Short mmCIF file of C-alpha atoms and ligand atoms in Angstrom, two decimals:
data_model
loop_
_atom_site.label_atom_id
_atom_site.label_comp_id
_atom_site.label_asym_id
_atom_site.label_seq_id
_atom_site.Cartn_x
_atom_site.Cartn_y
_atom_site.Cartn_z
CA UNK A 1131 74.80 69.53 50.49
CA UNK A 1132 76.37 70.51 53.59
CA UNK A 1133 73.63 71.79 56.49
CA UNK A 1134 73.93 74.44 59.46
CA UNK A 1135 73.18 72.83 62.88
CA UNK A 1136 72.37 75.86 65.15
CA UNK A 1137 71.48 75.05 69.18
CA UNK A 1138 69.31 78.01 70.13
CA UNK A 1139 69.58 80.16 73.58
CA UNK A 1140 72.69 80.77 73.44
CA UNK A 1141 72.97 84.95 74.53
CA UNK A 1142 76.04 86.64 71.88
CA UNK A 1143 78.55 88.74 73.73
CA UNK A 1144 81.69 90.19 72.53
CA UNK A 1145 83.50 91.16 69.11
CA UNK A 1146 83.21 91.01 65.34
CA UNK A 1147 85.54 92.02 62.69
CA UNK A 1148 83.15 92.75 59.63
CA UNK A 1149 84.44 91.20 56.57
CA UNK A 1150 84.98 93.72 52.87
CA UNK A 1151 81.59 93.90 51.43
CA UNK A 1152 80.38 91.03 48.75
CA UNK A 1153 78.43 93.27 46.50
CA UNK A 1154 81.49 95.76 46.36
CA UNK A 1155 83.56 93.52 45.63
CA UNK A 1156 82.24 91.74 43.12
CA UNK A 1157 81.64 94.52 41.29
CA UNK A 1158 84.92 96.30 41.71
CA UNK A 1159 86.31 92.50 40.38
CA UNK A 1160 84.67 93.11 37.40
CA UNK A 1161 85.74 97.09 36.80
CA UNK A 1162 89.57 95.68 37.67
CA UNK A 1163 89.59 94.04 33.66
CA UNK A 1164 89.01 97.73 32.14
CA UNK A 1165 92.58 98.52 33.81
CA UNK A 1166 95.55 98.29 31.22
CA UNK A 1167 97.84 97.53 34.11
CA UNK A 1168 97.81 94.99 37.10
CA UNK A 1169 95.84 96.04 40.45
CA UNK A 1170 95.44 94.60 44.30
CA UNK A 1171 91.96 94.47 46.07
CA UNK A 1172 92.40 94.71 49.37
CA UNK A 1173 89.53 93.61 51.72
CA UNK A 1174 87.86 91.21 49.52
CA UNK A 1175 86.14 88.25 51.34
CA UNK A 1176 87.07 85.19 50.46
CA UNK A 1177 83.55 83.65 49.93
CA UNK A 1178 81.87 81.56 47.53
CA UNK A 1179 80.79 84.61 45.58
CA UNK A 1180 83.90 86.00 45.01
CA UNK A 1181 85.69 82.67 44.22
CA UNK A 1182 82.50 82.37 41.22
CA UNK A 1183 83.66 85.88 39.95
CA UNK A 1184 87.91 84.79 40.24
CA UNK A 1185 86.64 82.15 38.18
CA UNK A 1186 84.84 84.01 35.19
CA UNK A 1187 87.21 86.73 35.37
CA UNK A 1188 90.07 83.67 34.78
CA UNK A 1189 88.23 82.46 32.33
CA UNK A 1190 88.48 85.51 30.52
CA UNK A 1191 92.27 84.90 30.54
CA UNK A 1192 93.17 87.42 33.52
CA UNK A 1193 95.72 86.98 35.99
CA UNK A 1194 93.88 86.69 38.99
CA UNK A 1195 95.43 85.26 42.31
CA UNK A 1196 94.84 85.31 46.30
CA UNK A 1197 98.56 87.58 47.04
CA UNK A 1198 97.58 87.13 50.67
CA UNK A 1199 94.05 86.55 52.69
CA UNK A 1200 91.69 89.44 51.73
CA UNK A 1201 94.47 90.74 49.11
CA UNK A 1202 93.20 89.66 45.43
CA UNK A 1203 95.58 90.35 42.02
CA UNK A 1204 93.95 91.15 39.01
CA UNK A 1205 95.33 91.94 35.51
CA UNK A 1206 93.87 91.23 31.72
CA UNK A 1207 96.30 91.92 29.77
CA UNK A 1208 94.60 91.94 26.78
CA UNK A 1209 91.55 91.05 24.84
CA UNK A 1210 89.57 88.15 26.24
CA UNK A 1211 91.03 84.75 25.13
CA UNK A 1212 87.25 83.16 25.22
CA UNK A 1213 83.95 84.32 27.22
CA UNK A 1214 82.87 82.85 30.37
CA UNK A 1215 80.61 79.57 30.22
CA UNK A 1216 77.39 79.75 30.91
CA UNK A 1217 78.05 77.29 33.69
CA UNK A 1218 79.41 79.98 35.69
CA UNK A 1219 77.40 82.61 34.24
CA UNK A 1220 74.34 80.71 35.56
CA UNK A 1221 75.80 80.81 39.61
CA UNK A 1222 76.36 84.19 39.85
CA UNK A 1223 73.55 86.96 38.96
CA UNK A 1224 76.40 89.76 39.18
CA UNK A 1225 78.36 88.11 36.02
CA UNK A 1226 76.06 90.67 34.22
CA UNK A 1227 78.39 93.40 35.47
CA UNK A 1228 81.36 91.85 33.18
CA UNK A 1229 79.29 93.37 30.41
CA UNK A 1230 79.93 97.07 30.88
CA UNK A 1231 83.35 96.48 31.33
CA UNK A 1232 84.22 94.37 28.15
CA UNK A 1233 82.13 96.36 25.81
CA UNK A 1234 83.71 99.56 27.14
CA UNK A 1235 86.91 98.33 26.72
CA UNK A 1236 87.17 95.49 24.20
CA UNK A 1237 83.86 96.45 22.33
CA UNK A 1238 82.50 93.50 22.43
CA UNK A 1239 81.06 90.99 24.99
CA UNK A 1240 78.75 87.75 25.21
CA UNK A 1241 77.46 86.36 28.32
CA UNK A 1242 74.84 84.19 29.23
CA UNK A 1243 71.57 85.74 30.80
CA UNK A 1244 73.10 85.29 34.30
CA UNK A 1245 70.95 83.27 37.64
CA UNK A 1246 72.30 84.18 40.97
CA UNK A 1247 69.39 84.39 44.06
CA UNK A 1248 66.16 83.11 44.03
CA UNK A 1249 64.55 86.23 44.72
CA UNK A 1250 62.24 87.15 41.77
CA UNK A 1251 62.19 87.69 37.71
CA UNK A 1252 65.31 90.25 38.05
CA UNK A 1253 64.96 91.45 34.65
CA UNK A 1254 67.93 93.55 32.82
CA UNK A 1255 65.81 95.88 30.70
CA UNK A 1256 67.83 98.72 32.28
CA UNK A 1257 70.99 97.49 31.52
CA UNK A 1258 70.58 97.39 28.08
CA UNK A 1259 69.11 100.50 28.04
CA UNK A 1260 71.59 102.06 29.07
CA UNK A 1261 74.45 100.13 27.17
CA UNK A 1262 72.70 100.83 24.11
CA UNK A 1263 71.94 104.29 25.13
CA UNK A 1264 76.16 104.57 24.99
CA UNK A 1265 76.03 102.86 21.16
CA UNK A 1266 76.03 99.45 22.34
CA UNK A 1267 74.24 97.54 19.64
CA UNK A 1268 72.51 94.65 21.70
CA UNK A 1269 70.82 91.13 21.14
CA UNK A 1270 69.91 88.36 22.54
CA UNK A 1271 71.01 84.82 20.67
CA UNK A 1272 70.27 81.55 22.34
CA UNK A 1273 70.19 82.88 25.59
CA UNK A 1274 73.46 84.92 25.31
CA UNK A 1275 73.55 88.38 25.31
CA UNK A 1276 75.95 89.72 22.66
CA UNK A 1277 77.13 93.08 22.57
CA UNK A 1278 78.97 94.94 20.02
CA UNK A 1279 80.24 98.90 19.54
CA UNK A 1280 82.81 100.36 17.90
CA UNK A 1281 83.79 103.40 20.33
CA UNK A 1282 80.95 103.85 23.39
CA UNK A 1283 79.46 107.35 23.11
CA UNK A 1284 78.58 109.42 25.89
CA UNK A 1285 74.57 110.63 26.45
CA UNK A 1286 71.73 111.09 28.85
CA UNK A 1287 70.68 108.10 30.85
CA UNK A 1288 67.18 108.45 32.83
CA UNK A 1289 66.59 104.90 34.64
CA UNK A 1290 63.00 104.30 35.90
CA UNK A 1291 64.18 102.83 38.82
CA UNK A 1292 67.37 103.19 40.78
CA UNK A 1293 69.14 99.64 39.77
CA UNK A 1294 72.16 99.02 41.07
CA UNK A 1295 73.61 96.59 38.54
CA UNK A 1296 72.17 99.20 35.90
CA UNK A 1297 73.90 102.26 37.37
CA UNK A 1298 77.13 100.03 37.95
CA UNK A 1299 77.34 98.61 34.50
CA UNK A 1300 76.29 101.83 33.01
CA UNK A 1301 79.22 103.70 34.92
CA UNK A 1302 82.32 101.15 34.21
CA UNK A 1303 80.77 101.42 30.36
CA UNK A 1304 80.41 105.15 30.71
CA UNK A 1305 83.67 105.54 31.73
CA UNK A 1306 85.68 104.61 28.28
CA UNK A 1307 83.11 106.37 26.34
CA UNK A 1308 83.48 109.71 24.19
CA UNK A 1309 82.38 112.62 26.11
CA UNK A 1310 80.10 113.19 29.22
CA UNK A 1311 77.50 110.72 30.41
CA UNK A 1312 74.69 111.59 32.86
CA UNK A 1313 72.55 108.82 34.25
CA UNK A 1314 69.92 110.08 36.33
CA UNK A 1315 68.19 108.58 39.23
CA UNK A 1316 70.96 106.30 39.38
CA UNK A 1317 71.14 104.01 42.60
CA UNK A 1318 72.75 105.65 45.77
CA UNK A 1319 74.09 102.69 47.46
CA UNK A 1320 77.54 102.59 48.96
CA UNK A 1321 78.74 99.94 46.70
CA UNK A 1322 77.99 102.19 43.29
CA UNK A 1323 80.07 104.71 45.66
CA UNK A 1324 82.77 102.37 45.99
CA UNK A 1325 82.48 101.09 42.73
CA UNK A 1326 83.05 104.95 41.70
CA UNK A 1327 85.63 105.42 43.99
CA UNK A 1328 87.57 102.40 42.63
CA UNK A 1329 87.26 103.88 38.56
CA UNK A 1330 88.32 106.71 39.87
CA UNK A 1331 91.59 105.53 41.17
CA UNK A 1332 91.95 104.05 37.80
CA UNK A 1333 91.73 107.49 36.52
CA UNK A 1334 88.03 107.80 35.54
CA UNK A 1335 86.34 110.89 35.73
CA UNK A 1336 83.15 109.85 37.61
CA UNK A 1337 81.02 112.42 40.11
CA UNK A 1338 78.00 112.36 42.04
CA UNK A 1339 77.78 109.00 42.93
CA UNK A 1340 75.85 108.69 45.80
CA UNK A 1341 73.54 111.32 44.80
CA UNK A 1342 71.16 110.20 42.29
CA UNK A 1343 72.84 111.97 39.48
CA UNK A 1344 75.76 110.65 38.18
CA UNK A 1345 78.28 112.24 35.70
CA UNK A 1346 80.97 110.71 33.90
CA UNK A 1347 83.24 112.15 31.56
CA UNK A 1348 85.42 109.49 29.31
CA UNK A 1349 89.00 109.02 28.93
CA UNK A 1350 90.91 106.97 26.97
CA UNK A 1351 91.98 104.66 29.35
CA UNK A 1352 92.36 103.22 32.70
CA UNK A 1353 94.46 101.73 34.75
CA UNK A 1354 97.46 103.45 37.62
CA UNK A 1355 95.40 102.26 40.80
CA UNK A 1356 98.32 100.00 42.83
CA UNK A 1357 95.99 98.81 45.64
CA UNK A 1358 92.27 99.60 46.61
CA UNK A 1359 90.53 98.88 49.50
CA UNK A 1360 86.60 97.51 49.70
CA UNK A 1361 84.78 98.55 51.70
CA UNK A 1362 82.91 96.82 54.97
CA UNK A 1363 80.05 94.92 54.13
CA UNK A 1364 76.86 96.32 55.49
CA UNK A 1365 74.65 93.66 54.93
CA UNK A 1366 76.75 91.34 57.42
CA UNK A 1367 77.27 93.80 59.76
CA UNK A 1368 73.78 94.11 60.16
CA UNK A 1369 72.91 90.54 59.98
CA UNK A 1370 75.01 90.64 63.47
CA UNK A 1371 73.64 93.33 64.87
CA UNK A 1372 70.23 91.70 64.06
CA UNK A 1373 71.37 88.40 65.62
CA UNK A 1374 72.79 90.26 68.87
CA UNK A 1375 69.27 91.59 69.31
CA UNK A 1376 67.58 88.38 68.61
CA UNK A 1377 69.99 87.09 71.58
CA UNK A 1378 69.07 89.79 73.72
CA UNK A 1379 72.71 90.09 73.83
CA UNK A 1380 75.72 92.89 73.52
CA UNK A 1381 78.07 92.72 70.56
CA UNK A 1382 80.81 95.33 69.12
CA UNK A 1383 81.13 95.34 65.18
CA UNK A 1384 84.42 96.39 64.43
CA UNK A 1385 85.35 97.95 60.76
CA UNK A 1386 82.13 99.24 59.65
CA UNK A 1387 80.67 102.52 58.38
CA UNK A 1388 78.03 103.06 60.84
CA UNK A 1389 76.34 105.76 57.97
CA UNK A 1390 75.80 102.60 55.47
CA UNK A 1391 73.75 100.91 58.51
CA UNK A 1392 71.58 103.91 59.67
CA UNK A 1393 68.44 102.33 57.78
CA UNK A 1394 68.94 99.07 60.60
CA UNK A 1395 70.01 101.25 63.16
CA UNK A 1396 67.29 103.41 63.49
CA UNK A 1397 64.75 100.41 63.17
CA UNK A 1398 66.64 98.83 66.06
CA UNK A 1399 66.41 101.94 68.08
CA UNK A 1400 62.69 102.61 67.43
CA UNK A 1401 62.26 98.78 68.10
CA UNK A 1402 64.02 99.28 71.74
CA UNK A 1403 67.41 98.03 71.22
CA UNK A 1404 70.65 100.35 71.90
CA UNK A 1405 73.04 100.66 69.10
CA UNK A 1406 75.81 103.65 69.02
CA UNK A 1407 78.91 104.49 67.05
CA UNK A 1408 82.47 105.34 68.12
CA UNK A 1409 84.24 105.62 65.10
CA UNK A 1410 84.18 102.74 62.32
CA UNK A 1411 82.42 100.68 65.44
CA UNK A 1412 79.31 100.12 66.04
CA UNK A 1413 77.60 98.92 69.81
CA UNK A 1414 74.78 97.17 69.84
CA UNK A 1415 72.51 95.91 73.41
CA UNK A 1416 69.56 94.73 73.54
CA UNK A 1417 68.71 93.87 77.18
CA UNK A 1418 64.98 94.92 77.56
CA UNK A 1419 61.65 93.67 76.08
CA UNK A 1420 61.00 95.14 72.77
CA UNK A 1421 58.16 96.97 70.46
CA UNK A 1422 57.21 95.79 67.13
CA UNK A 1423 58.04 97.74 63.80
CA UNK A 1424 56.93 98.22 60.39
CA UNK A 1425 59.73 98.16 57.75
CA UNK A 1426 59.10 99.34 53.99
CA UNK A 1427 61.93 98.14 52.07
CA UNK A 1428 63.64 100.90 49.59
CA UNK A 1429 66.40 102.00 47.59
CA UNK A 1430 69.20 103.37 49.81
CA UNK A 1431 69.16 105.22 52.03
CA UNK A 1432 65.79 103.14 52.96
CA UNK A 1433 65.78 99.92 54.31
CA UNK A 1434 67.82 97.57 52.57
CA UNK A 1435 66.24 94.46 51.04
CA UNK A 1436 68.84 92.03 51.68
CA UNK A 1437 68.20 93.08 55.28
CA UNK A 1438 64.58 92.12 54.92
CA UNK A 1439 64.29 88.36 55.83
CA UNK A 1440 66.73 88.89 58.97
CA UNK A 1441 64.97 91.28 60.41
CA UNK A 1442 61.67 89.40 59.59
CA UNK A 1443 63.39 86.57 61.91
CA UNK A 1444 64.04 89.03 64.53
CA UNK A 1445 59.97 90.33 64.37
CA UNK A 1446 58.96 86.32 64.49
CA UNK A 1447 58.99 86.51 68.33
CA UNK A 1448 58.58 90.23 69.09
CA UNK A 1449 55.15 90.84 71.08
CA UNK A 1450 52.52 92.67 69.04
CA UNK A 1451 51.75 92.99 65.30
CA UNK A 1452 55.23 94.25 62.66
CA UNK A 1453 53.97 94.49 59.19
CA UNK A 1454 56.63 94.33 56.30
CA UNK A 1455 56.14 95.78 53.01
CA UNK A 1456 58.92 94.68 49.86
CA UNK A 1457 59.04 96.64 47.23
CA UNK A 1458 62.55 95.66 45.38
CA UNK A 1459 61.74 92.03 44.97
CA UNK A 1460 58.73 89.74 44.75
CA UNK A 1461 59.95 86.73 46.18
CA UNK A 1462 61.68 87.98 49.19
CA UNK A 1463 59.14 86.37 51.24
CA UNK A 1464 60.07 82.52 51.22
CA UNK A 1465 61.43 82.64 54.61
CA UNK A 1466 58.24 82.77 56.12
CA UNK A 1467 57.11 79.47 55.26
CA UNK A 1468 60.16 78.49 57.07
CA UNK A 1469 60.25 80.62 59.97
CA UNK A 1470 56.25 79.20 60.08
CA UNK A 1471 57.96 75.57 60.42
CA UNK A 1472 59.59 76.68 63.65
CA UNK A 1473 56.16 78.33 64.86
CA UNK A 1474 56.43 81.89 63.75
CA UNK A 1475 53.11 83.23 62.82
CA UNK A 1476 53.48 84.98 59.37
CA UNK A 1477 50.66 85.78 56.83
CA UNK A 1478 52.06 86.73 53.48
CA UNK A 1479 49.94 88.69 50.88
CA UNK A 1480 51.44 89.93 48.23
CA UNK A 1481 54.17 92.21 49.03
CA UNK A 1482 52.62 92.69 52.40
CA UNK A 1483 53.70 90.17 55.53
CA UNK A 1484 51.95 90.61 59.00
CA UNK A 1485 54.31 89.15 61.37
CA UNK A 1486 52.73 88.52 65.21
CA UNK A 1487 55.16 87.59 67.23
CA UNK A 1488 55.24 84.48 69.29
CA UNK A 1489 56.97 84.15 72.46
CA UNK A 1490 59.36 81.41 71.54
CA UNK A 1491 60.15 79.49 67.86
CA UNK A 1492 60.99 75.77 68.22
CA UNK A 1493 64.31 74.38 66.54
CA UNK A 1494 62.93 72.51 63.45
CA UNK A 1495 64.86 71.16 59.82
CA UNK A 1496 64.47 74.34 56.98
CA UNK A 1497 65.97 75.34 54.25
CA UNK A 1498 67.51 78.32 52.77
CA UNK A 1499 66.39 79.31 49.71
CA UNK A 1500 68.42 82.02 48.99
CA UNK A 1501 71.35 83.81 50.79
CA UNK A 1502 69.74 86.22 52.54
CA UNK A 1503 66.84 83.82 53.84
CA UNK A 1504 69.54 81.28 55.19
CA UNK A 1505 71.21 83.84 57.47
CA UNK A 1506 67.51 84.97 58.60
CA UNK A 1507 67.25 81.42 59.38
CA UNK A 1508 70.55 81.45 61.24
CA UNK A 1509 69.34 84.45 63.44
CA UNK A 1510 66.36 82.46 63.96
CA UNK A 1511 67.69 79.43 65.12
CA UNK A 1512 69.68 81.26 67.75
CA UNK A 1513 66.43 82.12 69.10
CA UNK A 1514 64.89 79.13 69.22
CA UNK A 1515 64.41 76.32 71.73
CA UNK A 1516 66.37 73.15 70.49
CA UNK A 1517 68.36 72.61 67.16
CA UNK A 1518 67.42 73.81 63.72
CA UNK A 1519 68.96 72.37 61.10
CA UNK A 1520 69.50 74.43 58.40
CA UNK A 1521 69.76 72.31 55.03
CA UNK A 1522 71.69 74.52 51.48
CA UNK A 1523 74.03 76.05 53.69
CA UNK A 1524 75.78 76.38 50.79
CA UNK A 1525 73.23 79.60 49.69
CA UNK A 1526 74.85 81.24 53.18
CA UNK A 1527 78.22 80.67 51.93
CA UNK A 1528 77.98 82.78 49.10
CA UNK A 1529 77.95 85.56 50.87
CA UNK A 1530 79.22 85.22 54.32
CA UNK A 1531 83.08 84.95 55.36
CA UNK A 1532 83.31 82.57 58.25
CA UNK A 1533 80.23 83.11 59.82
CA UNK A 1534 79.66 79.89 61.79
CA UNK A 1535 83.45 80.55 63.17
CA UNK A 1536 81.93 84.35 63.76
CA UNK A 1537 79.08 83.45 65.67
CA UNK A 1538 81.00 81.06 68.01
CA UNK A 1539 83.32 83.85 68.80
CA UNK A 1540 80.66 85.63 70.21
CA UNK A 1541 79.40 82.04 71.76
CA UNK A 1542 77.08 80.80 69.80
CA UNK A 1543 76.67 77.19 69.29
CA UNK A 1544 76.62 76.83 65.48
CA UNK A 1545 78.55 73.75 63.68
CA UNK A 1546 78.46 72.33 59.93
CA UNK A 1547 77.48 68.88 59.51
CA UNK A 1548 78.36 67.63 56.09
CA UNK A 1549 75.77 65.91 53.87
CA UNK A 1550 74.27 62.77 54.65
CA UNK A 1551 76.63 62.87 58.20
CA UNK A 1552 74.62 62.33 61.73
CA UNK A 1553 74.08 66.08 62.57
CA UNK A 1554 72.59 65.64 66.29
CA UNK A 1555 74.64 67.50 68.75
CA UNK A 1556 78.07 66.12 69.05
CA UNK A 1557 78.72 66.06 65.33
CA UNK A 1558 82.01 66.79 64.28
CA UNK A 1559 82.36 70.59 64.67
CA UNK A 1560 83.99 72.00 61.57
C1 UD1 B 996 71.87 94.33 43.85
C2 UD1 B 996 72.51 93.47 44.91
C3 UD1 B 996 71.46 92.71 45.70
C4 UD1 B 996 70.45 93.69 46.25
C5 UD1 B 996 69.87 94.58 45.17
C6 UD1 B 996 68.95 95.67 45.68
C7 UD1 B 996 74.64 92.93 43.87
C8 UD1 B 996 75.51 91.90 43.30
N1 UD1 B 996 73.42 92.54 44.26
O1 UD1 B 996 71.20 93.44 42.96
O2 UD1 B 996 72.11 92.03 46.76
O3 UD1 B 996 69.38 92.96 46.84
O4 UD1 B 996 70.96 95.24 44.46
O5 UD1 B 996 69.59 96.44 46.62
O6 UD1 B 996 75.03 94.07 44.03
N2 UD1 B 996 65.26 95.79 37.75
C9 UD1 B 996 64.59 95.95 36.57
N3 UD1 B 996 65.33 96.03 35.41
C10 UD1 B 996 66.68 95.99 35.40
C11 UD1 B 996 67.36 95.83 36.63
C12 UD1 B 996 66.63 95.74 37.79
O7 UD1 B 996 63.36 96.00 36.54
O8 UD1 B 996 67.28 96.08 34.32
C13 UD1 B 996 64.49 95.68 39.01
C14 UD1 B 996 64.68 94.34 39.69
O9 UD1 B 996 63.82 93.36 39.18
C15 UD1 B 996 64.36 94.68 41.13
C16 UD1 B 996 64.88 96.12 41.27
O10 UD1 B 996 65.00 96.62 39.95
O11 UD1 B 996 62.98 94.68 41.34
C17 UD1 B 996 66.21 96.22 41.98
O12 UD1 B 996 67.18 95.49 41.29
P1 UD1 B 996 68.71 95.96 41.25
O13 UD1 B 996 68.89 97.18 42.07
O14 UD1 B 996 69.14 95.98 39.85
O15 UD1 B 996 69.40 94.74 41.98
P2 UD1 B 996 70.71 93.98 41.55
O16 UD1 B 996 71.71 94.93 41.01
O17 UD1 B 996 70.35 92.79 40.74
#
């Protein structure tokens, strides 16, 4: 598997163009099948995510094809010719959102209990609460989940906690359902917005989302939505921002929605670091010492927990005593055994990690174990002194368009050194 060389102290100055958002998009991929005629997403990143979710959604026997970088086609025509294998099921967590969608519109579905991220149990109790809450008549058969009903009917949805892939799946279901569904504290996050905002060009009736009441009233069916654009992914923008800090440098993100990244922002700002918005840009300086912070991850509009590890990275080697509390998933904490090897000094209890920060962390050979913990290993080898060699870069390309190519724009010395391929400096820079 291919590895991430990173040299460290190198300061990151200048501009980034933040790619369409992953979690967006790979929802709105799967709400494109309830459309009875052909659509184009625009702003999709072309990562290894998305190419997962082209895949199952082919498999399906959709017309789905690249029309230009960023621009994706996507039509089903008509009932699925077969369901998706569990051996793509099993890469991709979010194939559990295909569910609503083919049970709304098909009324049936089967699809293998999904993997994705190592980041904890992720159970889908809400889910199929909610889907069978609708009609859906639900069981579980060597490990697939099959789904049957005859027409979806609409009801009163209470979810004990704010899932996202719950509130998306029970939307897109909701949408081709008789009559008005409610689901109450639903998740607010900007993708369910988008997601909304998408079913809605399709001619859905959906309101509130973003509030944690959401009502949808059914129609009979979608589809009249030409082109739709994602929109900018929050969770790179502020691994950048994060990594700009961690440089002690000055960077410009360009095409965000500052709003989606006031939970960072206002960490970065109470941590000493300037960040300030001009439009969809965002400014961000860090060029004197800084304070440590606490950070209690949370539903939005709290702070995010894919932001979590990256930030933890950033704390590693602030002065003083940061204490971070998760409370979305249980295993969000691998990093720090990591971020130990390159002499951070973390103690993890629980949900609870007391970070003190060291003055400097030493290039060393880690591994990402899951997306978000690679790029917090990324931001961390900028840091450092030396090279770190980060080994399952392929976790980081699930979710991040062209980030090595990124980061050298704003000079960084970052380079991919295929498996098993010398990967001391002056390896073949990809
Ligand atoms: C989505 C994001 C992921 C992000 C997470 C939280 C996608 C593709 N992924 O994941 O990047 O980290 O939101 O912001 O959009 N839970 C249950 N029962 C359920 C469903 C969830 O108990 O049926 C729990 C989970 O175990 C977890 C919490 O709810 O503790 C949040 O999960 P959820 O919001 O559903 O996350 P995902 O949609 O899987």
């Amino acid at each position: 598997m291919d590895r991430l060389v990173v040299a460290g102290g190198h300061v990151l100055r200048g501009r980034v163009t933040i790619s369409g958002a992953k979690n967006a998009a790979l929802a709105i991929l799967c709400a494109a099948i309830m459309s009875e005629e052909p659509v184009v997403l625009e702003n999709v990143p072309d990562i290894r995510d998305v190419r997962v979710m082209v895949d199952l959604v082919r498999s399906l026997g959709a017309e789905v094809y690249w029309v230009s970088p960023g621009n994706l086609y996507v039509y089903l025509s008509g009932p699925p010719v077969e369901m998706p294998p569990y051996q793509q099921v099993k890469q991709l967590r979010a194939s559990n959102l295909l569910l609503g969608p083919l049970l709304a519109r098909f009324g049936w579905a089967e699809i293998s209990l999904p993997g994705g991220c190592n980041i904890g149990v992720r159970p889908m109790d809400l889910h199929f609460k909610g889907l069978a809450g609708l009609g859906a008549r639900l069981s579980l058969e060597r490990g697939v989940i099959v789904a049957r009903a005859s027409r979806l009917e609409g009801t009163r949805i209470y979810l004990d906690f704010p899932s996202v892939g719950a509130t998306e799946n029970i939307m897109m279901a909701a949408c081709l359902a008789r009559g008005q569904t409610v689901i109450e504290n639903a998740a607010k996050e900007p993708e369910v917005v988008d997601l909304a905002n998408f079913l809605n060009c399709l001619g859905a009736r959906v309101r509130g989302a973003g509030t944690d009441i959401i009502k949808i009233e059914g129609v009979a069916s979608l589809g009249g939505c030409r082109r739709y654009g994602v929109i900018p992914d929050r969770i790179e923008a502020g691994t950048f921002m994060l990594a700009a800090v961690a440089t002690r440098g000055e960077v410009v993100l360009e095409n965000v929605i500052p709003r989606h990244l006031e939970p960072l922002s206002a960490k970065l700002r109470e941590a000493g670091a300037e960040v300030w918005e001009e439009g969809d840009r965002i400014f961000v300086r860090a060029a004197g010492p800084l304070s440590p912070v606490d950070i209690k991850t949370m539903p939005f509009p709290g702070f995010p927990t894919d932001m979590q590890p990256q930030m933890m990275a950033l704390l590693s080697t602030v002065p003083g005593t940061s204490v971070i509390v998760e409370n979305i998933f249980e295993n969000r904490f691998r990093v720090a055994e990591e971020l130990k090897r390159m002499g951070a000094n973390i103690k993890v209890e629980g949900r609870v990690a007391v970070i003190e920060g060291v003055e400097k962390l030493q290039g060393a050979t880690v591994r990402a174990t899951d997306l978000r913990a690679g790029a917090a290993l990324v931001i961390a080898g900028l840091m450092a002194e030396g090279e770190t060699h980060i080994e399952n870069a392929v976790y980081i390309d699930r979710g991040y368009f062209n980030l090595e190519e990124k980061l050298r724009g704003l000079g960084a010395a970052v380079w991919r050194a295929p498996a098993g391929q010398e990967t001391d400096t002056g390896a073949v820079l990809l």
